[in-house]
Each structure stands twice: as structure tokens, then as C-alpha cells.
């Protein structure tokens, strides 16, 4: 399911107002955004009834800890490495909503000592692709913590992440008055169709998905909420060449010093209040940013797309994305002669896909 | 004779304890000040843990808030204690709990032993250094600052504004000349005691109590009164970023710190186990007995800071998305745009590629898609040639292309038949080199086999488009290097402009041009233009073409020969 919300930004992006790019939103827009934020918070608050706490380890959360929030569905294959990666980065507690998984996702998570698990069988789409549930958990547990909000197929990295863990980074961000760090979602893929690869649990997905698009991304600013709208990459190249406007959104804000007054709007692409979206630097310097290594294209992507299409829980009931899902089901090969083998964060900094800023 | 350490501790007491033990193990007496905001229980535990060490004293506690007097008061008290309790101490070294000794303490003792009269304190007059942040340099000595900047920012700012409005100006007492510098110093007993026992100390303290960030100026100013031999540098390595925040050293700085040859560094990340392990445990020390050399580390940092503060030009990403016209460089590297050359010369693109070594594309903004060099359908990193993708965001297409191919000069053809959306962007880009032969778009029309009515309509359209583009290129906002010739002008003497363009592109052609591109046969072109005129469409962009110019002169009679100019 985590594959789906990354196209959920599309409708709102159609509202883009080009003429007003130079000035910030006026008082009326700001007021409307405030109402929107309140409405989303209220939705999140209401959605708590849909969640059932099945494995409660929240008593172990300490005030200064870094917390991770995620909604998952049938991610037993990815989760072992996912948990390991974020533990290694310094995440102390995981708060995860299991949306009615049918594999052993729930058992796996319940067995982990640092995971609190909620179960729900409510509709994913009606919960704004899981965001309502996470909004509630963030209100309830995230206030005052540095929080990581990601999907199970997203691995956060940032400059020097091997030697400097999230506590270092968040202390630094605190010191420099930044409440959020942006990250670009980078699609990784193998050479050859995804289903012809083999991946074992607990394996680093980067060992299977060795390639990425080093170039071919384009960014524009959306004046309404001040967020960046970054698109491109292999999915734009392979599936949306005819209609680039609908290509998946790649900018995310995974790392936020949360306040119970905040809310994400479309997946984690943008948030309210709008200041949170200013993860990029305007006067031409660079701000520290990360990359979410997107491991969607592990084996099984086609089955998953088929299942999602049947469940009708994805964004594309409007038929706009049927072709996209159809292509995924056909087990495509994203590799191209211009693809670049992935070698680590230094490479991504050099390419400009992420930046160290002052960090 | 030995060195006494005054250590100011406020957080990470575990690490402070480790460092105190390290100093003490080398025989240095230590006077410890713990911030008053540390809870009583924690403080007691801290004291108990260090109870077994000899020559340790804990001094009266003050609240040390950044930028306020508390830090100076704490330093004074601890220093007095140090001088009175340990009469054999000759040098007093001021350190913080997050300082880490990089070299064996014995080396520091020897170093100071050899310089018994020297005070190591960074101290410079405010007028001469650009260190200060936030616009308060001389004013920090002439205004009063009773409010802490961190907690009472509003009051702080208002009170500064009020004093400015009232033109308040404090007098510096006793003819002192305000000096500033790093807070971390190493002073001799003589100098330090002279400062602390000065008969006018009350007056000085009263004055500095209301100065902003007195810990960076109190000792720095007063040391100038008494010191016999000031070395204006700090023995403690500390770096600041562009916001004036102290740079924190992490595990990955190990090699850098080793190379610095400095005695002490701050600030160290409390969880940097590798650093603490490396520098506190191996007593032998990996470093040679050399003079501290922060210069090495300075250069590395300065380079990094510059790169980070200015950002990489031409990068538009999540980290950096400057507003239009605010960019520090629109694109990443110089490139050339040619208008009309490919129309006028048959083999312009291969010729240019051969004589410059640059990557020469066709019409990148053509309606049917980007014509990449050598007919590729995608450039570095899958920049697609699809017209849809390109026209979705033409600015990004251009900036991406230049960014993706950093290190290789890009040249491309342009014309009035192409997507004109990038015209302003390119014109305002200092990296762009734009060469235009105006009116050359008429040459392909002249050579096609089409109905004249259609040609006339197309010519009118192209002329209008190009004319608008030329207006852009002639505006006052242009930052690109622009050259415009009319077609008539250009073919009079094509060599000079071509040579000029090549010279500017690069040093790959040191010699004069040996080979020139072949100009298309223009026989009858004058008549073609005249026909357009006769139809009521006046082609003016190509300049003055006599009806028979190219038609009858001998040299142009034989189109099979290349056009050569010597």
C-alpha cells in the first residue's frame, strides 16, 4: 500500500497557481489553510476509533527519543531490514499501524521489543491513505519529539549517516532552528524486470536494487503551501512520458520536530502550517536534505499492483492511473543505458540529489 | 611549575568527568564550575564520583546563560580558587566540559614550560575583525544588554532599538580599549592575578556586566592591560559556522583533528565514542611534537563553508530552489546557443564539434523533440528527448542538461521555430554565450519546395518571433554574452565572428582556423527576399540584401566549392 500514496499529490497539484509565484499566500489563503489544518487534525482525532492497540510498548517512550511512524500492509518481506536500518540510525521506538495485513507482518511487529502496533481494517483510501491514523498517533505520541514518518519501502539516508546518527542530526537541526528536514524519494531498481530478482528477508535492498536515475528530475514551487514539487526519475520516464504532470511526486518531509498542531496534507509531501514546507533554501544556498531510498521495485511489485487494483483502495479509481498500474503489473524493466549504479551517500551529494548544507 | 585547568561544565557530565580524570591523571590541578541549572542531585553525584581525585576543587555555582555575565563570574571565581589553592600553578587553562584534549597533557605542560611569560588569548579590536554576527559589533560595548538573547529575544531587540533611538552611549571605563576573541584562553598567573586583583575591578565588572557576550571580551580586553607577552591565538581549536554557532566535531572528524596538532578541541559531540576513545586512552599519542597547526583544518573548513553557504550554481533540488533572479548562477556551467548558424552553414554542427571538442546539439527546443547530439534519444541520466517532457518544464530541461553534463561544454542550435519559453532565462544567465545571425531562418524557406503563399505566412511568423527574441536579447536585463549579426553583415566577413566565438568557447583551438564550415548556396536568395517584399511581407532582419548580390558574383557561382575566406 505504501506504493500508492506517492501519486496522491496529483489532484492538489493541479491547483498550482503560476501567476502568484513571487508573492506568498495572502491572508485569505492563509486563513483557508488554517481551516484546512484544523479540519485535518479533526479527521485524525476522529480516526482514533478505527485503531485498535494490539501491542502496547508506549510506556518505554522517553521524552528525548526519536520516534518513527508508519502505516503498513503486507510488508513482512521488507520490515526486518527496515527496522534494522532505522534502529541503526537511532530511532528508539516504532509506532506502526497495520492495515489488515494477511501475511505475518503483525506477528513480526508484535515480537519486536521497540514496536507499538495498532491494527485497523478500515479503508485505507478513506483514511487519506493512512494519514488520518498517523495524524492521530502523531498528536498522541509525537508531540515534542523528533519524528520520522515514512513508508515501509523508504529508507532514509542523509550526508554522513553512517557516522552521525539521527540524534546528532536532530540536535544540529534544533540548534539551527530548523524544525524539519526534506528528503527526495529516489527510486532504486534492478537491471531487468523486478520479479526476476531474488531478495531474501533481512537483506539490504540496495544489494538487489543497484541502479538509479542520477539525472532527469525537475522541481517547481507551489505557491499555495510553499512546498516544492519535485518530479521525474524512472517512473516518470517509463510510465508518464506522455503526461508528465501526473508523474509521481518525489519530495517528502520525513523528519519533523512534531507538534500536536501540525498535520501532513498529502502523504508526507507537504504539511501544515506552511513553514514546515520550507525545506529548501531560497536565496541560493543549500540546506541539508536527505534521500529516501525507495525500494518499491523489489520482487512482488506486480502482484502488489494487481492486488491494489482489485481492492480499489488506490488513488486511480478515476481511471487516470489505470495505465500506470497496468504497466506495473506487466513487470517492467526500468533499467536504461543511462542508469547509474548506486554507491552511497557521497555519490548522491556529488550529484546534487541531496546536500549537506552547513551540516 | 604546572598547568591548572579551569573547567566550565553544563551538560554531558559523564564526558566532563572523563576529561577531568584525564587532566588529573597528568598531574594538573582542576577547578570545576558546574552550571547552576544542573539539578542538585545530579551535581552531588558528579562531585561524589570525582571525590577520589587529588587536587580537585568545586567552586560556587552560577547560572551560565549564553551571552551573559554568569560565564565570566564563574570563570573569575574558579580562577581565583585555582590561584589561591594551588600556588605552584603557573599557567591557567580555561576549558569547557565539551573540550577534548587532543595531545598528551605532558606535551601541553612542556609547551607552556618553554613559554613561561606568554599569555595565549585571542584578542583583537572590534574595528579590525569581521567576526561578529547580527550587526552588533561596536555596539556591544556601547549599549546595555540586561536581557538574555536566547530567552528574551523580543525584549532584547526592543531594548536595543530603544537605546539606539535615544542615542545611548556608554563610556568604557578607565581608558580600556575593547578587545574580543575566543572565550578559551590560557593565561599566566601574573596576568590572571593582575586582572582579578585589580583595584578597579569593581568598576570593570560593573561595566562588563551589561556588555553583550562579556565572556568573549572581559579577559580579552583586560589582558591587554597587564600581559607581558600576548600571543593572540587560542590553544583551543574551535570552529564556528556562518551563523556563529560552534561547530560540533563528530566521530568522522578523527583524522582531521589528529592532523590539526592542536592541544584541545571543542565542541565535541558527547556521544562521539570514537573520538573520546582515541584521544583519552592512548597516552602515547599519535601526534608528533609540533607546533599546533589549526591552519590545515582552517583551510578545509573554509572551503567547505564557502561551498555550503553559496550553494552549487545551477542546482534546483529539494535542498536548493532559489527564486528566479535570486540565483547565484542560473546554470552550472558555460554553454553556447547558436541561432541561424546551422541554417547558413551546411556542416556547422560537425565542424563546431570538431574544432572545439564541445558537445554540439541540434535544435534542443524543436517542436518535434530535443535533437540531441549524434541523434541520441536521451542525454546523461535519462534526460529524455520527448517534446512533452521537455515542454512540461523547459527551464528545468535546460538547467538539468547543463547540470548533468558539468565538465563538458554544451552547444545547441536555436531558432524562431523552436519553443521560446526559455528566452528570458537564457538571456539573464551569465553562463550563456548567445550568437545570432538574424534572418537566417529564411534560408531553409528559400531552399524548400513549397507554395509561396505558405512560405510567406511562415516567414512572417518566424520574423515576428525572432524579432521578439531579439528585443529580449537587447534589453537592459541581459547578463548573457550576446552577439547579433544580420545575415548580410555576417556573410560579408564570416571568419572574424567565427574565430571570436571559438576563442571564447575554449583554448582547444590555439591556432588560426584551418577549416571553415561550408556555406549554403545563396544564389537567388536576394531575389527570394525581393519576392517576399513584392508580396507585402518585408523581411528586414537579415539586413540589406541587394537582389543580385549572391546571384552574379564569380566566387559564389560555383556552389560545389566551399566558401573560404582568408
XYZ file of C-alpha atoms in Angstrom, chain B residues 243-449:
207
model
C 25.595 31.645 11.900
C 28.169 31.921 14.653
C 27.197 28.587 16.139
C 30.061 26.437 17.362
C 30.875 23.630 15.032
C 30.488 20.227 16.641
C 33.071 17.549 15.987
C 31.802 14.038 15.346
C 33.432 10.655 15.010
C 34.211 11.225 11.362
C 36.428 14.180 12.252
C 39.005 11.903 13.891
C 41.640 12.192 11.191
C 41.060 15.894 10.778
C 41.566 16.503 14.485
C 44.695 14.372 14.524
C 46.164 16.382 11.728
C 45.450 19.701 13.426
C 48.201 19.182 16.050
C 46.162 21.337 18.425
C 46.211 20.699 22.147
C 42.493 20.898 22.815
C 39.398 20.966 20.614
C 35.797 21.919 21.187
C 32.973 21.273 20.824
C 32.861 17.506 20.837
C 29.615 15.631 20.375
C 29.077 13.852 23.725
C 28.297 10.537 22.030
C 31.359 10.597 19.792
C 32.780 7.452 21.365
C 35.471 7.026 18.792
C 36.895 10.483 19.429
C 36.888 10.099 23.201
C 38.374 6.638 22.970
C 41.064 7.710 20.573
C 42.202 10.844 22.344
C 41.716 9.963 26.009
C 43.084 6.462 26.077
C 46.237 6.254 24.000
C 48.605 8.148 26.227
C 51.454 7.853 23.784
C 49.600 9.964 21.301
C 49.664 9.599 17.605
C 50.881 13.109 17.020
C 54.331 14.447 16.612
C 55.716 17.123 18.854
C 54.946 20.020 16.611
C 53.552 23.469 16.789
C 49.714 23.474 16.766
C 48.596 23.937 13.222
C 44.976 24.918 13.000
C 45.714 26.346 9.570
C 45.338 22.951 7.959
C 41.928 22.455 9.423
C 41.013 26.067 8.726
C 41.582 25.676 5.041
C 39.481 22.557 4.810
C 36.680 24.195 6.732
C 36.812 27.451 4.823
C 36.437 25.599 1.561
C 33.529 23.566 2.826
C 31.842 26.588 4.352
C 32.115 28.542 1.157
C 30.671 25.721 -0.871
C 27.847 25.301 1.576
C 26.957 28.914 2.057
C 26.868 29.775 -1.598
C 25.331 26.604 -2.860
C 26.081 24.945 -6.129
C 25.059 27.130 -9.031
C 22.578 25.612 -11.406
C 21.250 23.079 -8.922
C 17.491 23.055 -8.448
C 16.524 20.436 -5.952
C 14.946 19.805 -2.649
C 17.941 21.335 -0.923
C 18.022 24.432 -3.013
C 15.395 26.138 -5.088
C 16.263 29.782 -5.471
C 13.617 32.146 -6.691
C 14.055 33.402 -10.196
C 16.575 36.245 -10.335
C 17.932 35.354 -6.895
C 20.038 32.517 -8.142
C 23.726 32.528 -7.610
C 24.168 31.487 -11.239
C 21.236 30.272 -13.280
C 23.069 27.271 -14.658
C 26.028 25.189 -13.611
C 28.461 25.811 -16.460
C 29.023 27.971 -19.541
C 27.242 26.946 -22.711
C 26.575 28.361 -26.170
C 23.394 28.956 -28.070
C 23.602 29.444 -31.809
C 20.831 30.930 -33.846
C 20.955 30.847 -37.635
C 24.347 29.150 -37.975
C 23.063 25.701 -38.809
C 20.787 27.291 -41.402
C 23.580 29.215 -43.055
C 26.281 26.543 -42.960
C 25.707 23.059 -44.249
C 28.005 21.282 -41.835
C 28.042 23.680 -38.934
C 27.408 21.156 -36.145
C 30.126 18.611 -37.029
C 32.522 21.438 -37.775
C 31.899 23.085 -34.411
C 32.215 19.785 -32.580
C 35.495 19.108 -34.337
C 37.048 22.493 -33.780
C 36.010 22.944 -30.127
C 35.626 19.469 -28.688
C 32.318 20.573 -27.213
C 29.102 18.589 -27.341
C 27.087 20.132 -30.168
C 23.364 19.514 -30.196
C 20.867 20.339 -32.870
C 17.718 22.289 -32.092
C 17.105 21.269 -28.485
C 13.795 23.072 -28.365
C 12.425 21.926 -31.699
C 8.702 21.199 -31.834
C 9.247 17.500 -32.572
C 11.568 16.884 -29.640
C 15.062 17.672 -28.486
C 17.665 16.994 -31.183
C 20.500 15.745 -29.018
C 23.976 15.372 -30.446
C 24.518 12.220 -32.531
C 20.794 11.551 -32.636
C 20.577 10.223 -29.055
C 17.112 9.999 -27.582
C 18.312 10.635 -24.073
C 21.181 12.540 -22.519
C 23.160 11.779 -19.387
C 20.860 10.280 -16.828
C 17.840 9.773 -18.981
C 17.048 13.333 -19.860
C 14.520 12.399 -22.471
C 14.283 13.986 -25.879
C 10.499 13.788 -25.731
C 8.914 17.133 -26.556
C 6.154 16.580 -23.994
C 8.558 16.037 -21.139
C 10.718 18.928 -22.216
C 7.901 21.414 -22.691
C 6.387 20.425 -19.365
C 9.150 22.423 -17.723
C 11.573 23.861 -20.304
C 13.577 25.806 -17.699
C 14.259 22.629 -15.776
C 15.156 20.898 -19.042
C 17.863 23.444 -19.734
C 19.225 23.715 -16.183
C 19.180 19.924 -15.892
C 21.032 19.463 -19.156
C 23.767 21.851 -18.096
C 23.939 20.369 -14.597
C 24.022 16.801 -15.899
C 26.913 17.444 -18.251
C 29.144 19.501 -15.955
C 32.645 19.337 -17.312
C 31.687 19.223 -20.963
C 30.823 22.341 -22.890
C 27.337 22.216 -24.377
C 26.358 23.991 -27.581
C 22.952 23.938 -29.157
C 21.055 25.447 -32.058
C 18.066 27.626 -31.597
C 15.693 29.443 -33.856
C 12.356 31.178 -34.111
C 10.704 27.859 -34.944
C 11.579 26.459 -31.504
C 9.907 26.678 -28.105
C 10.589 30.238 -26.996
C 9.812 29.721 -23.321
C 13.448 29.810 -22.223
C 14.404 33.089 -23.903
C 14.404 35.237 -20.791
C 16.047 32.607 -18.676
C 18.932 32.223 -21.102
C 19.283 35.947 -21.678
C 19.652 36.522 -17.939
C 22.172 33.744 -17.492
C 25.790 34.906 -17.299
C 26.868 31.418 -18.382
C 25.158 31.719 -21.736
C 27.011 32.705 -24.854
C 24.427 33.633 -27.463
C 25.321 34.156 -31.101
C 22.600 35.136 -33.517
C 22.605 35.577 -37.255
C 19.317 37.341 -37.600
C 17.143 36.445 -40.545
C 18.952 33.199 -41.308
C 15.696 31.329 -40.764
C 14.798 32.467 -44.285
C 17.478 30.254 -45.833
C 15.673 26.920 -45.296
C 12.476 28.540 -46.584
C 14.308 29.689 -49.640
C 15.555 26.176 -50.283
C 12.341 24.273 -49.668
C 9.917 23.254 -52.285
